[in-house]
Amino acid sequence: MAVERTLSIIKPDGVKKGVIGNILNRFETAGLKLVAMKLVQLSKKEAEGFYAVHSDKGFFDELTTFMSSGPVVISVLEGESAIAKNRELMGATNPKDADPGTIRADYSEYVGENTVHGSDAPDTARTEIAYFFAETELVN
Ligand code: CDP
Ligand code: MG
């Protein structure tokens, strides 16, 4: 096991539902520490850049329109196996398949509005953190 950092986004549906505090509480309770955080509304272009890996998918336009439709909370979480731990707390991409008690099972209506993003591997975590935060914005 190793201490890792991962990028988390509370998507516009999560912010609208008023569950920012509840989601952050789940991270902290699981032993993930916040090392950076901001509340922002992404432009369509910023959302497209962030999700560039999905640019050839049928859901790309809907996804990036949704991600730029309202404020989001972007944070960097740090802890032992932070990437996998965050993905476990999130639950499966499609909330219909998400285990009971996960964020997506508890708060998400459908796959297009699934409340949270989390990096899926060490290399994507590094790229995604650098997309939104300067090194000087990460606390030690
Ligand atoms: O977010 P996650 O890593 O679990 O899933 P992904 O496969 O990287 O897809 C990114 C996002 O695209 C998902 O979180 C969904 O919001 C959206 N998506 C969708 O709308 N329809 C799909 N069939 C697959 C993904
Ligand atoms: Mg993903």
mmCIF file with all atom_site columns, C-alpha atoms and ligand atoms in Angstrom:
data_model
loop_
_atom_site.group_PDB
_atom_site.id
_atom_site.type_symbol
_atom_site.label_atom_id
_atom_site.label_alt_id
_atom_site.label_comp_id
_atom_site.label_asym_id
_atom_site.label_entity_id
_atom_site.label_seq_id
_atom_site.pdbx_PDB_ins_code
_atom_site.Cartn_x
_atom_site.Cartn_y
_atom_site.Cartn_z
_atom_site.occupancy
_atom_site.B_iso_or_equiv
_atom_site.pdbx_formal_charge
_atom_site.auth_seq_id
_atom_site.auth_comp_id
_atom_site.auth_asym_id
_atom_site.auth_atom_id
_atom_site.pdbx_PDB_model_num
ATOM   1   C  CA  . MET A 1 1   ? 0.000   0.000  0.000   1.00 0.00 ? 1   MET A CA  1
ATOM   2   C  CA  . ALA A 1 2   ? 1.110   3.501  -0.721  1.00 0.00 ? 2   ALA A CA  1
ATOM   3   C  CA  . VAL A 1 3   ? -0.031  7.012  0.036   1.00 0.00 ? 3   VAL A CA  1
ATOM   4   C  CA  . GLU A 1 4   ? -1.648  8.377  -3.121  1.00 0.00 ? 4   GLU A CA  1
ATOM   5   C  CA  . ARG A 1 5   ? -3.427  11.478 -4.313  1.00 0.00 ? 5   ARG A CA  1
ATOM   6   C  CA  . THR A 1 6   ? -6.574  11.421 -6.420  1.00 0.00 ? 6   THR A CA  1
ATOM   7   C  CA  . LEU A 1 7   ? -8.849  14.001 -8.023  1.00 0.00 ? 7   LEU A CA  1
ATOM   8   C  CA  . SER A 1 8   ? -12.470 14.162 -6.899  1.00 0.00 ? 8   SER A CA  1
ATOM   9   C  CA  . ILE A 1 9   ? -15.273 16.216 -8.424  1.00 0.00 ? 9   ILE A CA  1
ATOM   10  C  CA  . ILE A 1 10  ? -18.699 16.657 -6.865  1.00 0.00 ? 10  ILE A CA  1
ATOM   11  C  CA  . LYS A 1 11  ? -20.694 17.115 -10.079 1.00 0.00 ? 11  LYS A CA  1
ATOM   12  C  CA  . PRO A 1 12  ? -23.439 19.742 -10.615 1.00 0.00 ? 12  PRO A CA  1
ATOM   13  C  CA  . ASP A 1 13  ? -26.232 17.357 -9.510  1.00 0.00 ? 13  ASP A CA  1
ATOM   14  C  CA  . GLY A 1 14  ? -24.467 16.741 -6.182  1.00 0.00 ? 14  GLY A CA  1
ATOM   15  C  CA  . VAL A 1 15  ? -24.021 20.462 -5.559  1.00 0.00 ? 15  VAL A CA  1
ATOM   16  C  CA  . LYS A 1 16  ? -27.691 21.135 -6.488  1.00 0.00 ? 16  LYS A CA  1
ATOM   17  C  CA  . LYS A 1 17  ? -28.910 18.377 -4.145  1.00 0.00 ? 17  LYS A CA  1
ATOM   18  C  CA  . GLY A 1 18  ? -27.026 19.971 -1.239  1.00 0.00 ? 18  GLY A CA  1
ATOM   19  C  CA  . VAL A 1 19  ? -24.911 16.920 -0.452  1.00 0.00 ? 19  VAL A CA  1
ATOM   20  C  CA  . ILE A 1 20  ? -21.419 18.496 -0.615  1.00 0.00 ? 20  ILE A CA  1
ATOM   21  C  CA  . GLY A 1 21  ? -20.973 18.182 3.148   1.00 0.00 ? 21  GLY A CA  1
ATOM   22  C  CA  . ASN A 1 22  ? -22.258 14.628 3.231   1.00 0.00 ? 22  ASN A CA  1
ATOM   23  C  CA  . ILE A 1 23  ? -19.888 13.530 0.451   1.00 0.00 ? 23  ILE A CA  1
ATOM   24  C  CA  . LEU A 1 24  ? -16.862 15.268 2.007   1.00 0.00 ? 24  LEU A CA  1
ATOM   25  C  CA  . ASN A 1 25  ? -17.773 13.642 5.316   1.00 0.00 ? 25  ASN A CA  1
ATOM   26  C  CA  . ARG A 1 26  ? -17.632 10.213 3.659   1.00 0.00 ? 26  ARG A CA  1
ATOM   27  C  CA  . PHE A 1 27  ? -14.123 10.968 2.353   1.00 0.00 ? 27  PHE A CA  1
ATOM   28  C  CA  . GLU A 1 28  ? -12.877 12.151 5.749   1.00 0.00 ? 28  GLU A CA  1
ATOM   29  C  CA  . THR A 1 29  ? -14.493 9.257  7.599   1.00 0.00 ? 29  THR A CA  1
ATOM   30  C  CA  . ALA A 1 30  ? -12.726 6.847  5.229   1.00 0.00 ? 30  ALA A CA  1
ATOM   31  C  CA  . GLY A 1 31  ? -9.373  8.436  6.111   1.00 0.00 ? 31  GLY A CA  1
ATOM   32  C  CA  . LEU A 1 32  ? -8.937  10.542 2.971   1.00 0.00 ? 32  LEU A CA  1
ATOM   33  C  CA  . LYS A 1 33  ? -7.489  13.985 3.661   1.00 0.00 ? 33  LYS A CA  1
ATOM   34  C  CA  . LEU A 1 34  ? -8.256  17.089 1.629   1.00 0.00 ? 34  LEU A CA  1
ATOM   35  C  CA  . VAL A 1 35  ? -5.075  18.657 0.279   1.00 0.00 ? 35  VAL A CA  1
ATOM   36  C  CA  . ALA A 1 36  ? -6.773  21.092 -2.152  1.00 0.00 ? 36  ALA A CA  1
ATOM   37  C  CA  . MET A 1 37  ? -10.330 22.203 -2.852  1.00 0.00 ? 37  MET A CA  1
ATOM   38  C  CA  . LYS A 1 38  ? -12.332 24.731 -4.889  1.00 0.00 ? 38  LYS A CA  1
ATOM   39  C  CA  . LEU A 1 39  ? -15.915 25.497 -5.921  1.00 0.00 ? 39  LEU A CA  1
ATOM   40  C  CA  . VAL A 1 40  ? -16.086 26.602 -9.566  1.00 0.00 ? 40  VAL A CA  1
ATOM   41  C  CA  . GLN A 1 41  ? -18.303 26.476 -12.627 1.00 0.00 ? 41  GLN A CA  1
ATOM   42  C  CA  . LEU A 1 42  ? -16.448 24.926 -15.566 1.00 0.00 ? 42  LEU A CA  1
ATOM   43  C  CA  . SER A 1 43  ? -16.782 26.300 -19.078 1.00 0.00 ? 43  SER A CA  1
ATOM   44  C  CA  . LYS A 1 44  ? -17.835 23.833 -21.784 1.00 0.00 ? 44  LYS A CA  1
ATOM   45  C  CA  . LYS A 1 45  ? -14.253 23.988 -23.113 1.00 0.00 ? 45  LYS A CA  1
ATOM   46  C  CA  . GLU A 1 46  ? -12.755 23.174 -19.699 1.00 0.00 ? 46  GLU A CA  1
ATOM   47  C  CA  . ALA A 1 47  ? -15.123 20.223 -19.310 1.00 0.00 ? 47  ALA A CA  1
ATOM   48  C  CA  . GLU A 1 48  ? -14.217 19.009 -22.826 1.00 0.00 ? 48  GLU A CA  1
ATOM   49  C  CA  . GLY A 1 49  ? -10.507 19.245 -22.015 1.00 0.00 ? 49  GLY A CA  1
ATOM   50  C  CA  . PHE A 1 50  ? -10.944 17.352 -18.776 1.00 0.00 ? 50  PHE A CA  1
ATOM   51  C  CA  . TYR A 1 51  ? -12.919 14.534 -20.430 1.00 0.00 ? 51  TYR A CA  1
ATOM   52  C  CA  . ALA A 1 52  ? -10.839 14.525 -23.655 1.00 0.00 ? 52  ALA A CA  1
ATOM   53  C  CA  . VAL A 1 53  ? -10.297 10.752 -23.270 1.00 0.00 ? 53  VAL A CA  1
ATOM   54  C  CA  . HIS A 1 54  ? -14.055 10.315 -23.920 1.00 0.00 ? 54  HIS A CA  1
ATOM   55  C  CA  . SER A 1 55  ? -14.252 12.715 -26.899 1.00 0.00 ? 55  SER A CA  1
ATOM   56  C  CA  . ASP A 1 56  ? -15.154 9.906  -29.342 1.00 0.00 ? 56  ASP A CA  1
ATOM   57  C  CA  . LYS A 1 57  ? -18.021 8.588  -27.184 1.00 0.00 ? 57  LYS A CA  1
ATOM   58  C  CA  . GLY A 1 58  ? -21.700 9.140  -27.916 1.00 0.00 ? 58  GLY A CA  1
ATOM   59  C  CA  . PHE A 1 59  ? -22.218 10.627 -24.450 1.00 0.00 ? 59  PHE A CA  1
ATOM   60  C  CA  . PHE A 1 60  ? -19.405 13.230 -24.737 1.00 0.00 ? 60  PHE A CA  1
ATOM   61  C  CA  . ASP A 1 61  ? -21.565 16.246 -25.591 1.00 0.00 ? 61  ASP A CA  1
ATOM   62  C  CA  . GLU A 1 62  ? -24.207 15.433 -22.963 1.00 0.00 ? 62  GLU A CA  1
ATOM   63  C  CA  . LEU A 1 63  ? -21.472 14.808 -20.369 1.00 0.00 ? 63  LEU A CA  1
ATOM   64  C  CA  . THR A 1 64  ? -19.580 18.046 -20.983 1.00 0.00 ? 64  THR A CA  1
ATOM   65  C  CA  . THR A 1 65  ? -22.792 20.101 -21.236 1.00 0.00 ? 65  THR A CA  1
ATOM   66  C  CA  . PHE A 1 66  ? -23.884 18.659 -17.897 1.00 0.00 ? 66  PHE A CA  1
ATOM   67  C  CA  . MET A 1 67  ? -20.468 19.177 -16.265 1.00 0.00 ? 67  MET A CA  1
ATOM   68  C  CA  . SER A 1 68  ? -20.540 22.866 -17.222 1.00 0.00 ? 68  SER A CA  1
ATOM   69  C  CA  . SER A 1 69  ? -24.213 23.384 -16.239 1.00 0.00 ? 69  SER A CA  1
ATOM   70  C  CA  . GLY A 1 70  ? -23.580 24.481 -12.651 1.00 0.00 ? 70  GLY A CA  1
ATOM   71  C  CA  . PRO A 1 71  ? -20.974 24.725 -9.908  1.00 0.00 ? 71  PRO A CA  1
ATOM   72  C  CA  . VAL A 1 72  ? -18.794 21.751 -9.015  1.00 0.00 ? 72  VAL A CA  1
ATOM   73  C  CA  . VAL A 1 73  ? -16.508 21.050 -6.053  1.00 0.00 ? 73  VAL A CA  1
ATOM   74  C  CA  . ILE A 1 74  ? -13.065 19.921 -7.180  1.00 0.00 ? 74  ILE A CA  1
ATOM   75  C  CA  . SER A 1 75  ? -10.731 18.481 -4.600  1.00 0.00 ? 75  SER A CA  1
ATOM   76  C  CA  . VAL A 1 76  ? -7.548  16.510 -4.198  1.00 0.00 ? 76  VAL A CA  1
ATOM   77  C  CA  . LEU A 1 77  ? -7.760  13.661 -1.709  1.00 0.00 ? 77  LEU A CA  1
ATOM   78  C  CA  . GLU A 1 78  ? -4.739  12.023 -0.129  1.00 0.00 ? 78  GLU A CA  1
ATOM   79  C  CA  . GLY A 1 79  ? -4.371  8.754  1.745   1.00 0.00 ? 79  GLY A CA  1
ATOM   80  C  CA  . GLU A 1 80  ? -3.438  5.074  1.609   1.00 0.00 ? 80  GLU A CA  1
ATOM   81  C  CA  . SER A 1 81  ? -4.738  3.692  -1.706  1.00 0.00 ? 81  SER A CA  1
ATOM   82  C  CA  . ALA A 1 82  ? -6.687  6.920  -2.167  1.00 0.00 ? 82  ALA A CA  1
ATOM   83  C  CA  . ILE A 1 83  ? -7.556  6.169  -5.809  1.00 0.00 ? 83  ILE A CA  1
ATOM   84  C  CA  . ALA A 1 84  ? -9.214  2.796  -5.126  1.00 0.00 ? 84  ALA A CA  1
ATOM   85  C  CA  . LYS A 1 85  ? -10.705 3.950  -1.826  1.00 0.00 ? 85  LYS A CA  1
ATOM   86  C  CA  . ASN A 1 86  ? -12.412 6.906  -3.506  1.00 0.00 ? 86  ASN A CA  1
ATOM   87  C  CA  . ARG A 1 87  ? -13.714 4.673  -6.333  1.00 0.00 ? 87  ARG A CA  1
ATOM   88  C  CA  . GLU A 1 88  ? -15.145 2.305  -3.700  1.00 0.00 ? 88  GLU A CA  1
ATOM   89  C  CA  . LEU A 1 89  ? -16.934 5.149  -1.922  1.00 0.00 ? 89  LEU A CA  1
ATOM   90  C  CA  . MET A 1 90  ? -18.286 6.386  -5.288  1.00 0.00 ? 90  MET A CA  1
ATOM   91  C  CA  . GLY A 1 91  ? -19.746 3.071  -6.486  1.00 0.00 ? 91  GLY A CA  1
ATOM   92  C  CA  . ALA A 1 92  ? -20.191 1.866  -10.079 1.00 0.00 ? 92  ALA A CA  1
ATOM   93  C  CA  . THR A 1 93  ? -20.419 4.370  -12.963 1.00 0.00 ? 93  THR A CA  1
ATOM   94  C  CA  . ASN A 1 94  ? -24.071 3.439  -13.556 1.00 0.00 ? 94  ASN A CA  1
ATOM   95  C  CA  . PRO A 1 95  ? -25.926 4.063  -10.279 1.00 0.00 ? 95  PRO A CA  1
ATOM   96  C  CA  . LYS A 1 96  ? -28.202 1.117  -11.127 1.00 0.00 ? 96  LYS A CA  1
ATOM   97  C  CA  . ASP A 1 97  ? -25.144 -1.131 -10.630 1.00 0.00 ? 97  ASP A CA  1
ATOM   98  C  CA  . ALA A 1 98  ? -23.715 0.721  -7.614  1.00 0.00 ? 98  ALA A CA  1
ATOM   99  C  CA  . ASP A 1 99  ? -23.486 -1.138 -4.301  1.00 0.00 ? 99  ASP A CA  1
ATOM   100 C  CA  . PRO A 1 100 ? -25.872 0.008  -1.560  1.00 0.00 ? 100 PRO A CA  1
ATOM   101 C  CA  . GLY A 1 101 ? -24.329 2.666  0.642   1.00 0.00 ? 101 GLY A CA  1
ATOM   102 C  CA  . THR A 1 102 ? -22.103 4.118  -2.071  1.00 0.00 ? 102 THR A CA  1
ATOM   103 C  CA  . ILE A 1 103 ? -22.409 7.774  -3.094  1.00 0.00 ? 103 ILE A CA  1
ATOM   104 C  CA  . ARG A 1 104 ? -23.850 6.949  -6.508  1.00 0.00 ? 104 ARG A CA  1
ATOM   105 C  CA  . ALA A 1 105 ? -26.359 4.452  -5.089  1.00 0.00 ? 105 ALA A CA  1
ATOM   106 C  CA  . ASP A 1 106 ? -27.505 6.995  -2.525  1.00 0.00 ? 106 ASP A CA  1
ATOM   107 C  CA  . TYR A 1 107 ? -27.666 10.176 -4.631  1.00 0.00 ? 107 TYR A CA  1
ATOM   108 C  CA  . SER A 1 108 ? -27.532 9.516  -8.392  1.00 0.00 ? 108 SER A CA  1
ATOM   109 C  CA  . GLU A 1 109 ? -30.553 9.252  -10.684 1.00 0.00 ? 109 GLU A CA  1
ATOM   110 C  CA  . TYR A 1 110 ? -28.816 7.815  -13.764 1.00 0.00 ? 110 TYR A CA  1
ATOM   111 C  CA  . VAL A 1 111 ? -25.438 7.303  -15.453 1.00 0.00 ? 111 VAL A CA  1
ATOM   112 C  CA  . GLY A 1 112 ? -25.416 10.766 -17.068 1.00 0.00 ? 112 GLY A CA  1
ATOM   113 C  CA  . GLU A 1 113 ? -25.740 12.505 -13.698 1.00 0.00 ? 113 GLU A CA  1
ATOM   114 C  CA  . ASN A 1 114 ? -23.812 10.313 -11.312 1.00 0.00 ? 114 ASN A CA  1
ATOM   115 C  CA  . THR A 1 115 ? -22.822 12.890 -8.677  1.00 0.00 ? 115 THR A CA  1
ATOM   116 C  CA  . VAL A 1 116 ? -19.075 12.282 -8.418  1.00 0.00 ? 116 VAL A CA  1
ATOM   117 C  CA  . HIS A 1 117 ? -15.920 11.873 -10.473 1.00 0.00 ? 117 HIS A CA  1
ATOM   118 C  CA  . GLY A 1 118 ? -12.797 10.078 -9.242  1.00 0.00 ? 118 GLY A CA  1
ATOM   119 C  CA  . SER A 1 119 ? -9.492  9.372  -10.979 1.00 0.00 ? 119 SER A CA  1
ATOM   120 C  CA  . ASP A 1 120 ? -9.097  5.724  -12.004 1.00 0.00 ? 120 ASP A CA  1
ATOM   121 C  CA  . ALA A 1 121 ? -5.293  5.180  -11.907 1.00 0.00 ? 121 ALA A CA  1
ATOM   122 C  CA  . PRO A 1 122 ? -2.060  6.860  -10.731 1.00 0.00 ? 122 PRO A CA  1
ATOM   123 C  CA  . ASP A 1 123 ? -1.241  8.364  -14.150 1.00 0.00 ? 123 ASP A CA  1
ATOM   124 C  CA  . THR A 1 124 ? -4.733  9.771  -14.709 1.00 0.00 ? 124 THR A CA  1
ATOM   125 C  CA  . ALA A 1 125 ? -4.759  11.085 -11.127 1.00 0.00 ? 125 ALA A CA  1
ATOM   126 C  CA  . ARG A 1 126 ? -1.539  13.030 -11.792 1.00 0.00 ? 126 ARG A CA  1
ATOM   127 C  CA  . THR A 1 127 ? -2.850  14.436 -15.090 1.00 0.00 ? 127 THR A CA  1
ATOM   128 C  CA  . GLU A 1 128 ? -6.264  15.341 -13.639 1.00 0.00 ? 128 GLU A CA  1
ATOM   129 C  CA  . ILE A 1 129 ? -4.801  17.034 -10.532 1.00 0.00 ? 129 ILE A CA  1
ATOM   130 C  CA  . ALA A 1 130 ? -2.458  19.100 -12.732 1.00 0.00 ? 130 ALA A CA  1
ATOM   131 C  CA  . TYR A 1 131 ? -5.413  20.038 -14.984 1.00 0.00 ? 131 TYR A CA  1
ATOM   132 C  CA  . PHE A 1 132 ? -7.094  21.909 -12.134 1.00 0.00 ? 132 PHE A CA  1
ATOM   133 C  CA  . PHE A 1 133 ? -4.417  22.744 -9.554  1.00 0.00 ? 133 PHE A CA  1
ATOM   134 C  CA  . ALA A 1 134 ? -0.972  24.335 -9.554  1.00 0.00 ? 134 ALA A CA  1
ATOM   135 C  CA  . GLU A 1 135 ? 1.586   22.514 -7.417  1.00 0.00 ? 135 GLU A CA  1
ATOM   136 C  CA  . THR A 1 136 ? 1.552   25.505 -5.023  1.00 0.00 ? 136 THR A CA  1
ATOM   137 C  CA  . GLU A 1 137 ? -2.197  24.990 -4.345  1.00 0.00 ? 137 GLU A CA  1
ATOM   138 C  CA  . LEU A 1 138 ? -1.633  21.545 -2.822  1.00 0.00 ? 138 LEU A CA  1
ATOM   139 C  CA  . VAL A 1 139 ? -0.962  21.678 0.905   1.00 0.00 ? 139 VAL A CA  1
ATOM   140 C  CA  . ASN A 1 140 ? 1.508   19.338 2.577   1.00 0.00 ? 140 ASN A CA  1
HETATM 141 O  O1  . CDP B 2 .   ? -16.839 8.339  -13.971 1.00 0.00 ? 1   CDP B O1  1
HETATM 142 P  P1  . CDP B 2 .   ? -16.328 6.935  -14.235 1.00 0.00 ? 1   CDP B P1  1
HETATM 143 O  O2  . CDP B 2 .   ? -14.830 6.853  -14.227 1.00 0.00 ? 1   CDP B O2  1
HETATM 144 O  O3  . CDP B 2 .   ? -16.961 5.943  -13.289 1.00 0.00 ? 1   CDP B O3  1
HETATM 145 O  O4  . CDP B 2 .   ? -16.852 6.509  -15.682 1.00 0.00 ? 1   CDP B O4  1
HETATM 146 P  P2  . CDP B 2 .   ? -16.215 6.747  -17.135 1.00 0.00 ? 1   CDP B P2  1
HETATM 147 O  O5  . CDP B 2 .   ? -16.385 5.486  -17.912 1.00 0.00 ? 1   CDP B O5  1
HETATM 148 O  O6  . CDP B 2 .   ? -14.854 7.321  -17.035 1.00 0.00 ? 1   CDP B O6  1
HETATM 149 O  O7  . CDP B 2 .   ? -17.189 7.832  -17.795 1.00 0.00 ? 1   CDP B O7  1
HETATM 150 C  C1  . CDP B 2 .   ? -17.097 9.189  -17.456 1.00 0.00 ? 1   CDP B C1  1
HETATM 151 C  C2  . CDP B 2 .   ? -18.495 9.721  -17.218 1.00 0.00 ? 1   CDP B C2  1
HETATM 152 O  O8  . CDP B 2 .   ? -19.217 9.681  -18.451 1.00 0.00 ? 1   CDP B O8  1
HETATM 153 C  C3  . CDP B 2 .   ? -19.339 8.908  -16.255 1.00 0.00 ? 1   CDP B C3  1
HETATM 154 O  O9  . CDP B 2 .   ? -19.126 9.230  -14.900 1.00 0.00 ? 1   CDP B O9  1
HETATM 155 C  C4  . CDP B 2 .   ? -20.739 9.264  -16.688 1.00 0.00 ? 1   CDP B C4  1
HETATM 156 O  O10 . CDP B 2 .   ? -21.147 10.500 -16.110 1.00 0.00 ? 1   CDP B O10 1
HETATM 157 C  C5  . CDP B 2 .   ? -20.598 9.474  -18.189 1.00 0.00 ? 1   CDP B C5  1
HETATM 158 N  N1  . CDP B 2 .   ? -21.076 8.290  -18.933 1.00 0.00 ? 1   CDP B N1  1
HETATM 159 C  C6  . CDP B 2 .   ? -22.339 8.347  -19.535 1.00 0.00 ? 1   CDP B C6  1
HETATM 160 O  O11 . CDP B 2 .   ? -23.021 9.358  -19.460 1.00 0.00 ? 1   CDP B O11 1
HETATM 161 N  N2  . CDP B 2 .   ? -22.820 7.239  -20.210 1.00 0.00 ? 1   CDP B N2  1
HETATM 162 C  C7  . CDP B 2 .   ? -22.083 6.125  -20.300 1.00 0.00 ? 1   CDP B C7  1
HETATM 163 N  N3  . CDP B 2 .   ? -22.567 5.075  -20.956 1.00 0.00 ? 1   CDP B N3  1
HETATM 164 C  C8  . CDP B 2 .   ? -20.808 6.057  -19.690 1.00 0.00 ? 1   CDP B C8  1
HETATM 165 C  C9  . CDP B 2 .   ? -20.332 7.164  -19.012 1.00 0.00 ? 1   CDP B C9  1
HETATM 166 MG MG  . MG  B 3 .   ? -13.454 7.667  -15.533 1.00 0.00 ? 2   MG  B MG  1
#
